[in-house]
Structures are given as C-alpha cells and as structure tokens.
Coordinates of C-alpha atoms and ligand atoms in Angstrom, one line a residue:
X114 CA 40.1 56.7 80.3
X115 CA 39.1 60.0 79.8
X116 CA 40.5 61.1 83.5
X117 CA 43.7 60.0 82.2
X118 CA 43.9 62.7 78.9
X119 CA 44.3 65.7 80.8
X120 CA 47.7 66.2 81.5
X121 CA 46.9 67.5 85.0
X122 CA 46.2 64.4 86.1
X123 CA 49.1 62.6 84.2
X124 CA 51.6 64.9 86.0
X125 CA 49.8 63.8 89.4
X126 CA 49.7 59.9 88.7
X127 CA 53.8 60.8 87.9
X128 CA 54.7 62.5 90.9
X129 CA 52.5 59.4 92.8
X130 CA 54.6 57.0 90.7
X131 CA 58.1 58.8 90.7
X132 CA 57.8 58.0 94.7
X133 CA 56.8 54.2 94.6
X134 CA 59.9 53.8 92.1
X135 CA 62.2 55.5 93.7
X136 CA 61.7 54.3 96.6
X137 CA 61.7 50.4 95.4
X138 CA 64.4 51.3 92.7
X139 CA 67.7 53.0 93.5
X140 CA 68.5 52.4 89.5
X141 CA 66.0 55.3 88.5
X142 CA 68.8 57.8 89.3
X143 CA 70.5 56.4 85.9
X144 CA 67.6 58.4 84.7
X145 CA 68.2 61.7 86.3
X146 CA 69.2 63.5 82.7
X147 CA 66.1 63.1 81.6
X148 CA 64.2 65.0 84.3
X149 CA 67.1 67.5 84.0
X150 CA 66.7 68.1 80.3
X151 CA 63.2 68.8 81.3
X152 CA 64.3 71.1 83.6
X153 CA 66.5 72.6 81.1
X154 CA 63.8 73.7 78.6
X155 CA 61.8 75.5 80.8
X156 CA 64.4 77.4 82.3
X157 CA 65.2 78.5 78.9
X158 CA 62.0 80.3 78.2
X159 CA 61.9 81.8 82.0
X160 CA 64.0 84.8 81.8
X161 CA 62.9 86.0 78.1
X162 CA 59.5 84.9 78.6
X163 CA 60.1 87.3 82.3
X164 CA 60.5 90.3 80.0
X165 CA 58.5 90.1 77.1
X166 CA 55.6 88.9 79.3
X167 CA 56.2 92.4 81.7
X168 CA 56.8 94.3 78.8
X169 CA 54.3 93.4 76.8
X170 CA 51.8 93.7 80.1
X171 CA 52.8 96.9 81.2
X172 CA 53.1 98.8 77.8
X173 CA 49.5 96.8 76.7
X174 CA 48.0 99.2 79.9
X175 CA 47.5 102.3 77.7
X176 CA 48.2 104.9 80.6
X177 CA 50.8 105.2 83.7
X178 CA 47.4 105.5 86.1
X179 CA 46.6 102.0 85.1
X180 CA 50.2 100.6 85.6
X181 CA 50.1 102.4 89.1
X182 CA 46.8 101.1 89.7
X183 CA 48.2 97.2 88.9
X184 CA 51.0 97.1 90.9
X185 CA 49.9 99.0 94.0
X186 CA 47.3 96.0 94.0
X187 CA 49.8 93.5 93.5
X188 CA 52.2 95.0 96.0
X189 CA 49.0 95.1 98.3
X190 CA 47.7 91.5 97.9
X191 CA 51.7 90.1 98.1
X192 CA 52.2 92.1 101.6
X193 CA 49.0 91.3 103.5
X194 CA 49.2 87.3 102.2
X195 CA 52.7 87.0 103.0
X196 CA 52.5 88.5 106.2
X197 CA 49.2 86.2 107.0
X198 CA 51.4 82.9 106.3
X199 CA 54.1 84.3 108.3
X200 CA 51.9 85.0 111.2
X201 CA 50.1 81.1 110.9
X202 CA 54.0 80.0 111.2
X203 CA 54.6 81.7 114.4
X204 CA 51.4 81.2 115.9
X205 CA 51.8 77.2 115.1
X206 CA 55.5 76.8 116.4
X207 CA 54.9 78.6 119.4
X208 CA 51.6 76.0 120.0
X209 CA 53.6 72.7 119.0
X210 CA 56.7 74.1 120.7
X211 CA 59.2 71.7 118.0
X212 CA 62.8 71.0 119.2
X213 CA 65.2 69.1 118.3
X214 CA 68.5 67.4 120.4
X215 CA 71.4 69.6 118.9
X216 CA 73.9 67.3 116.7
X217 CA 74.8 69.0 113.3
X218 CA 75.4 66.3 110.4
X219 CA 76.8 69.2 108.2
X220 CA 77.7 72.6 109.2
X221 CA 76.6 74.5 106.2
X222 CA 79.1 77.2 104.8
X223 CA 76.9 80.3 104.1
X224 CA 78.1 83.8 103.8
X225 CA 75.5 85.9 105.6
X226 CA 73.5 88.0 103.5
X227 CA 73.5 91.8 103.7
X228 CA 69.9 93.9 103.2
X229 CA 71.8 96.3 101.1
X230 CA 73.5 93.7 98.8
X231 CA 69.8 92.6 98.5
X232 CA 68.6 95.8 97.3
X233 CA 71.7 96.8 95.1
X234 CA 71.0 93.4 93.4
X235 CA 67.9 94.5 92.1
X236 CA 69.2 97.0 90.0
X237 CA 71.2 96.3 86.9
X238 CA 74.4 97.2 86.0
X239 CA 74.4 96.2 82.7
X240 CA 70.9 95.6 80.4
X241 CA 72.6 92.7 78.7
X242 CA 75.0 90.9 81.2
X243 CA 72.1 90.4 83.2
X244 CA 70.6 88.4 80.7
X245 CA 73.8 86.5 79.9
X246 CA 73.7 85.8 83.7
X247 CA 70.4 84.6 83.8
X248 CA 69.5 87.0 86.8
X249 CA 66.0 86.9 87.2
X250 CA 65.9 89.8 89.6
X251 CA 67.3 92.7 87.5
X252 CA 65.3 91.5 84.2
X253 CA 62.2 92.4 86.1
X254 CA 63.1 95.5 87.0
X255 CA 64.6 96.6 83.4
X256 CA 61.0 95.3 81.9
X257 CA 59.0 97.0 84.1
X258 CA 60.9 100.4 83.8
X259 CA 60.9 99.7 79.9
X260 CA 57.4 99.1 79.6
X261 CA 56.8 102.3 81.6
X262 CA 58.9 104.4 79.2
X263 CA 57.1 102.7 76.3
X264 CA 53.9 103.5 77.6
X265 CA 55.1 107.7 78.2
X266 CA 56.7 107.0 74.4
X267 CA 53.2 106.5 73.0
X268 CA 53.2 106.0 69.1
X269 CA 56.8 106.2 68.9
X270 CA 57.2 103.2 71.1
X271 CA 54.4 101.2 69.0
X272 CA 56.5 99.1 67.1
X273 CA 58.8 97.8 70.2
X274 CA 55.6 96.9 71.8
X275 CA 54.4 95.0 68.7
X276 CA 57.6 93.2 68.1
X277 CA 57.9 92.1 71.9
X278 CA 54.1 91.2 71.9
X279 CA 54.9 88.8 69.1
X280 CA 58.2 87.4 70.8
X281 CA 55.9 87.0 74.0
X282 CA 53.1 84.9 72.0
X283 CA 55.8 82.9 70.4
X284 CA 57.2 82.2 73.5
X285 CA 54.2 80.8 75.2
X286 CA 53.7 78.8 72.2
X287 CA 56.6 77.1 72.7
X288 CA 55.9 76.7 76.3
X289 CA 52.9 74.6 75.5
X290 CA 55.1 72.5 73.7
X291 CA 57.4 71.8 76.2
X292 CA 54.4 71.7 78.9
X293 CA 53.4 68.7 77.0
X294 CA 56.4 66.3 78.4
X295 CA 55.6 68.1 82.3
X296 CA 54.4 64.3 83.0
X297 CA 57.6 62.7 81.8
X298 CA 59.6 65.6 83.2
X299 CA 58.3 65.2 86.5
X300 CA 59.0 61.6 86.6
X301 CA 62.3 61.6 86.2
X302 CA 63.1 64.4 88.8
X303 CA 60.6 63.0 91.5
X304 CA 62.2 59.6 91.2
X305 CA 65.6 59.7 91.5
X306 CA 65.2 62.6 93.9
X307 CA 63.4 59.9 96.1
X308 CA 65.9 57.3 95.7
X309 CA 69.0 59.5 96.6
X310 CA 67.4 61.5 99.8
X311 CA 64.3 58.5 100.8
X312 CA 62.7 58.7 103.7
X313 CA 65.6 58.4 106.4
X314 CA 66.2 61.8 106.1
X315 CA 62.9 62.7 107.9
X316 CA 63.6 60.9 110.5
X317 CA 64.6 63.0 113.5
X318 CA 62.9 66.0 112.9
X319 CA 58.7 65.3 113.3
X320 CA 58.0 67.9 115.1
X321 CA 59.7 70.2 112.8
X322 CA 58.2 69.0 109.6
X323 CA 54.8 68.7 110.9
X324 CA 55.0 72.5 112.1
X325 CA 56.1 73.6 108.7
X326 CA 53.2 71.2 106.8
X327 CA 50.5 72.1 109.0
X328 CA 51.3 75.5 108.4
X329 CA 51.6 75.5 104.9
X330 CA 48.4 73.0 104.3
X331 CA 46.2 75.6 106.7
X332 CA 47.5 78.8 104.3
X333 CA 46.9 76.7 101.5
X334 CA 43.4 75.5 102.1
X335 CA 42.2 77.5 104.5
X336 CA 43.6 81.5 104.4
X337 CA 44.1 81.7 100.2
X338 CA 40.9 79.5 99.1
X339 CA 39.0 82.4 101.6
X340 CA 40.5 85.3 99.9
X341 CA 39.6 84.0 96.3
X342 CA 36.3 83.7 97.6
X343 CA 35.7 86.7 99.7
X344 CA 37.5 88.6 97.6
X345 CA 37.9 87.3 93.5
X346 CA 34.5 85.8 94.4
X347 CA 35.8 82.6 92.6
X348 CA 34.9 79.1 93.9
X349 CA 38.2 77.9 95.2
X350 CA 37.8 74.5 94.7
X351 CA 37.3 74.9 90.4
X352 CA 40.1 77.6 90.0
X353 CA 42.4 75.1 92.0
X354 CA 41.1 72.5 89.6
X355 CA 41.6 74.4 86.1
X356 CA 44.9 75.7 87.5
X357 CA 46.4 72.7 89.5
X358 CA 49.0 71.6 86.9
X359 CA 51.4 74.7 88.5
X360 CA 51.8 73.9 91.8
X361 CA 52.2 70.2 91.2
X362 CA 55.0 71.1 88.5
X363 CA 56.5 73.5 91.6
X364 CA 56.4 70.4 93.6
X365 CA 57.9 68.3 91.4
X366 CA 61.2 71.2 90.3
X367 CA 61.3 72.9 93.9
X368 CA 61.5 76.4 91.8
X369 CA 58.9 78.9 91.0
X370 CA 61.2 80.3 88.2
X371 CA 61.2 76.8 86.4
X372 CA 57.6 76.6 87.0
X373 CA 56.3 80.5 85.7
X374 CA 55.8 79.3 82.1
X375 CA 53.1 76.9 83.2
X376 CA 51.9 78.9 85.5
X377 CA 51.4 81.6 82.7
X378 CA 49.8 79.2 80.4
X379 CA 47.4 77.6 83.5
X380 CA 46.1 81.4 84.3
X381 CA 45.7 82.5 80.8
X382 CA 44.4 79.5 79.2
X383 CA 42.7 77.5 81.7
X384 CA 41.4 80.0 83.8
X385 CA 40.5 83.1 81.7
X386 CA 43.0 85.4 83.6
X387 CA 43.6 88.3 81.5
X388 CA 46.8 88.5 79.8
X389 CA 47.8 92.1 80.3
X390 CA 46.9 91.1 84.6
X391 CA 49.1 87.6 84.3
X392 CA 51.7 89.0 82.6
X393 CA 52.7 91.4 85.2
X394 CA 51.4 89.7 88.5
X395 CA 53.3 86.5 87.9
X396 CA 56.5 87.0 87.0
X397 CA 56.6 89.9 89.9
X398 CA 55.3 86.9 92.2
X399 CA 57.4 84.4 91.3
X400 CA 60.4 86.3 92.6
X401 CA 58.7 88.3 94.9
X402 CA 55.7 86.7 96.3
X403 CA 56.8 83.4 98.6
X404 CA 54.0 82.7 101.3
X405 CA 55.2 79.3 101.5
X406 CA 58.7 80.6 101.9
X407 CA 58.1 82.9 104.2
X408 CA 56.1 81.0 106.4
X409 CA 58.8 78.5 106.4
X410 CA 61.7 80.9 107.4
X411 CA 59.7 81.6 110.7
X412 CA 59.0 78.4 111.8
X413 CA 62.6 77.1 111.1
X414 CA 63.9 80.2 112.8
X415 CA 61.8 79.9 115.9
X416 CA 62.4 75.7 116.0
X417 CA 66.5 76.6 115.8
X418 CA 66.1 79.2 118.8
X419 CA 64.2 76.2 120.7
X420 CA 66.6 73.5 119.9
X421 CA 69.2 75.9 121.1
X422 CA 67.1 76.2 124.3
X423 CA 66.3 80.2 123.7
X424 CA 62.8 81.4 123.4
X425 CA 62.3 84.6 121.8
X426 CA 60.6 87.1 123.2
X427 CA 57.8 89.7 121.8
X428 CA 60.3 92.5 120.4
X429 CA 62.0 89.3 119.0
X430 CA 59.1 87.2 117.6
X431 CA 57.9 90.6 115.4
X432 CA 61.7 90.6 114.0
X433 CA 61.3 87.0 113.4
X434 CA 58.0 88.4 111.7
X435 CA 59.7 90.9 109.8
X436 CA 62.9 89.4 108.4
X437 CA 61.1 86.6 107.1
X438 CA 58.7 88.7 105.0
X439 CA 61.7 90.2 104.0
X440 CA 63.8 87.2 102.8
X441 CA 61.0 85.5 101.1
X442 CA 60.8 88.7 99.1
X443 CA 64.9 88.6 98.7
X444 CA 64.7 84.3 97.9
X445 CA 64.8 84.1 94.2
X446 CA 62.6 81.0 92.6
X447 CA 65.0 78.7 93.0
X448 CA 66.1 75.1 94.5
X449 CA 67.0 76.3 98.1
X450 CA 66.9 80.0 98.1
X451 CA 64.7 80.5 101.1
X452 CA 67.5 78.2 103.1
X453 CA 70.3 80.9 102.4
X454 CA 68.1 84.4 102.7
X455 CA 67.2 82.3 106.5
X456 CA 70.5 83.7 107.0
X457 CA 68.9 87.5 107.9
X458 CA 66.5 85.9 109.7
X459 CA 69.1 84.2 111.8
X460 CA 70.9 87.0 112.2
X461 CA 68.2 89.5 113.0
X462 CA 67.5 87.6 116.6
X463 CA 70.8 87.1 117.1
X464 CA 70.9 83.2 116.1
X465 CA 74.3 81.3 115.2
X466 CA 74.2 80.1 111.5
X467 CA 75.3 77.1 112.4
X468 CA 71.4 75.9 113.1
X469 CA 71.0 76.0 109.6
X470 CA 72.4 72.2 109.5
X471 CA 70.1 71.3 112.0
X472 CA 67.7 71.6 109.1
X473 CA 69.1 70.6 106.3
X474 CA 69.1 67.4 105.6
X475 CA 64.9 67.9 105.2
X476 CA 65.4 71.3 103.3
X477 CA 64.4 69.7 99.8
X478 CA 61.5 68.3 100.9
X479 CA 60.1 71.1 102.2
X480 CA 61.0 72.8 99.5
X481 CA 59.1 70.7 97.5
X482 CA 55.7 71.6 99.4
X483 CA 56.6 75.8 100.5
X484 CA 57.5 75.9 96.4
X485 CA 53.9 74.6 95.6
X486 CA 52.9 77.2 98.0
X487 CA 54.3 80.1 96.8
X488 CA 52.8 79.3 92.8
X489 CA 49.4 78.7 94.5
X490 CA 49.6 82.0 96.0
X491 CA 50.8 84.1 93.1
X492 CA 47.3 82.3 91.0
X493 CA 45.6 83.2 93.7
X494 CA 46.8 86.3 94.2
X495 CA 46.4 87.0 90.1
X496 CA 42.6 85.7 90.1
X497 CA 41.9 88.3 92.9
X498 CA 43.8 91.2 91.1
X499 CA 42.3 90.6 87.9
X500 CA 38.7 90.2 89.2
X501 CA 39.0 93.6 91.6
X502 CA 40.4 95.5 88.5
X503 CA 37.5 93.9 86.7
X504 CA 35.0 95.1 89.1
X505 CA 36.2 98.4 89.6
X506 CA 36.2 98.8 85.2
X507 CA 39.7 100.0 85.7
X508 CA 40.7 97.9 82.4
Ligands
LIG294 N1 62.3 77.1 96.1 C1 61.5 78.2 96.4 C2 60.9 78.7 95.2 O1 61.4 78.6 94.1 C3 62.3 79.2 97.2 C4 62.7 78.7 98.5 O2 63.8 78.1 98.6 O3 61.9 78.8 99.4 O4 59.8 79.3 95.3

C-alpha cells in the first residue's frame, strides 16, 4: 500500500491504534520506556538544534534591517493570532456558559507565578549553565543576540557562522533519523498514556471540554486555514497535508519543544519554507507562540469563575484577555506548562488557585489537542512570514 509508506500516515494509523490498545490493554504500560526513549532523542537535539538553527538564521540575513524586518513580522503575526484564539475562547464560554458542581479530587500545590520572575527568566545568567539546564528560554535569547553581533561583526564573524551552519545541517540530519521511529515513538506514549488516564477521567467535565475543543477545532480550521489563504495565499488544505506529521507528533508528546525538530524538517523539506525564515520563526514560536494555549487558559479561567458561581464582568473579561496572551507567551513547550502560567490568569481576576483541581484530572488531554494547536499555528504562521517577505523581495 502505497498510503501506508509515508510516514505521515504511519504516525496517524499509530496514534488511532495506540488508543484501541490501550484502552483494551492495560499491559501496554510495560511498554512506556520505549515511547520515552523516543522522547528522549528528540529532546536531545531541541536546545542545540534551538541555537544553531537561530543563529545560523539570523546571521544568514546579511543586514540588521532584514533581522528587524523578520521578527517585527513574527512578533506581528504571533500577537494578532494569539489574541484571535483568545477572543474565540471567550466568546464560546460565555455562549455555552460551562460549570461544573465544585468537589476538588486534588488540590494542586502551585506557587503563583510572578510577571517579573517571567521576564528575569528570559535573560541569562550564565551562557553555559543555561544549556546544562536545558532552559529553552534563555538559549533563544543568547542566539538571537549572538546572531545579531555576528551579523554587525561581518567578515570577522564568517567562520562562527560557517561552523554553526554546519552544526545546524548536521543536526537536522540527525533529526531525520530519529523522525524515522516518530511512528513507533508515538505508539508507545499514546498507549500507555490511554491505559493509565482512559476515558473516566472525562467524565464530569462535558461542557468544559467541549468549550475548549470547539474552540480550538474553529481556530484550527477555520481562523488559521483563512489567514494562510488571505494572507500566504497558500491552499490550506495541501500545506496542512505536506506538513501534518508536526501537529500529530505534538499530539502524541503534549510538547512543542519535543516536537520543533519535526516541525523544522516538515517546513523546510516538505513545504519549501525557506531555511533562513524557519529557522528563526519556529523556535521563537515554539516557546512563544501558543494559540492553542492561550485560548485554553481563557476558557478554563472563565469555566472556574462559573463553577465558583462568579461571572466576570467587562473590565474583568479583557484581563482574562490579557493574562492569557500573556502566559501562553510565558508557558514553555512543555507537558503542562499552560496549567501552571493559568496561575496569573487566576490571579489577575482575583480567582482562588484552588480551581485549578477542578481541571485537572482532563489537563493531559487537552494538552494533547492545544499542543497540536500551537505547532499548527507556528507553520502557519511561518508559511505567511515567509511568503510576505517573499512578496515584498525583502530576501
Ligand atoms: N504543552 C503545551 C506545549 O508544549 C504548553 C501547554 O501546556 O499549554 O505547547
């Protein structure tokens, strides 16, 4: 079967299977090391693969009016979507009105996070512990302001450039190697993920989850697909199919982080996205772009305040609005990073963080689908950029 070659499709028919067997199967969670070795590989080549691919982007631009040109776009295109699935969320809740009885199964113990904190985070302390710590955050931000000074270097920072360049091909190479097992990978963290959580844990909380899906599946296939098309002029339906391996890989790992190598290879090799464009739009959106996310933290925010009886008024609904824009920025690409930056959206309205256990014991599911979200968004979002700059002959 030729349908069957592609790994796209083998990824799919795993996820599809993953859920009949764990579901019928309890013993798959034997299993689990193999879906975390997986795991393990690609978050090996994340955080190098982060700052050569930056690097490498940003110094590949040839002038500072370029970089500025690129990530004022970027900055652009990840404000006006993120806000647009934020405002979908809070249109939807306050239309479907979800509530839920109040009986917490777990209190969840979470410091509450601080918007300074968030900001200090982002700068790092040291170039090298930050690396040894695996924080995604400050490795950014050290490649993009090292990529600037290469650029204002010019020949003197030549060979840096051509070394990283080479460390960046290398590691894509080896990305398409591990890409290969994403099928077998999948299957084993889909699986006993379904047989440890199944399908009792949805009970309870309908109206909840069906606010938070309809709101993600009307962003997804509704508000994106329009902007590729108004805007990239790209038919949505044949970039979603060249590039569809990501988001089921995000569904499958609940982390854009985990997921950034594939999406790297999917824009650059399957869908002709220029290198010097994917390189810096994606590893800035996996961290920083979240629509999914986003959209998430204002529905669950709104459904706690009903389930607590409150409703939130106009002054409230727009900091509702903009804490969760904010914390979806703050959420790093991780398992459950958009349940703890909730906490400033909480706190913002005045909310106990005690609600948060109201909606926990369906967080990893819905991390699943906002995940798959947030990598759609960022190809979407790198389509767009890279055909305006096109357009415009900017480079
Ligand atoms: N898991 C999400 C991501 O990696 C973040 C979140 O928890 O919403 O994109």
């Amino acid at each position: 079967m030729k349908w069957l070659k592609r790994t796209e499709n083998q990824t799919l028919l795993a996820i599809l299977l993953a859920i009949a067997v764990g579901t019928l199967w309890p013993g798959i969670t034997q299993f689990e090391v193999l879906g975390k070795i997986f795991l393990r590989l690609l978050k090996m080549v994340v955080l190098p693969l982060v700052f050569t691919s930056v690097f490498s982007s940003i110094a590949g631009l040839g002038t500072l009016r370029s970089f500025e040109r690129l990530g004022l776009l970027s900055l652009v295109y990840y404000f006006c979507t993120t806000a647009l699935a934020v405002f979908t969320g809070l249109v939807l809740v306050h239309l479907l009105h979800p509530a839920a009885p109040i009986s917490f199964h777990a209190v969840p113990k979470l410091k509450s996070l601080n918007p300074k904190d968030l900001l200090l985070d982002l700068f790092p302390e040291n170039m090298v512990r930050s690396f040894a710590e695996d924080r995604v955050i400050p490795v950014l931000f050290l490649a993009l302001i090292l990529g600037g000074a290469c650029l204002q270097a010019r020949e003197k920072g030549l060979p840096l450039k051509t070394l990283l360049d080479s460390l960046n091909e290398t590691l894509l190479a080896l990305t398409r190697g591990i890409v290969r097992f994403t099928p077998v990978g999948v299957f084993f963290l889909v699986g006993p993920l379904v047989a440890c959580q199944g399908p009792s844990s949805l009970l309870g909380l309908g109206g909840y989850i069906l606010t938070v899906i309809l709101g993600l599946a009307f962003h997804a296939t509704l508000t994106l697909p329009l902007l590729l098309w108004l805007w990239g002029k790209v038919s949505p339906w044949r970039y979603f199919l060249a590039v569809r391996e990501a988001p089921f890989l995000a569904f499958s790992t609940a982390s854009s982080s985990a997921t950034l190598p594939v999406t790297l290879e999917v824009a650059e090799d399957r869908a002709g996205v220029r290198p010097e464009v994917a390189g810096f739009v994606l590893p800035l959106g996996a961290t920083v772009n979240m629509d999914g996310t986003a959209l998430y933290e204002a529905v669950a925010a709104m459904f706690i305040a009903f389930s607590y009886g409150l409703s939130l008024g106009g002054t409230q609904s727009l900091l509702v609005f903009l804490t969760a824009v904010l914390a979806s920025v703050g959420a790093a690409g991780i398992p459950g990073a958009g349940l703890v930056t909730m906490t400033l959206v909480l706190q913002s309205v005045g909310l106990p963080l005690e609600g948060l256990g109201l909606i926990l014991a369906v967080d990893r599911f819905l991390d699943m689908l906002r995940t798959s979200v947030n990598v759609w968004g960022d190809l979407v979002g790198v389509k767009i950029i890279d055909k305006v700059l096109a357009r415009s002959g900017s480079f």
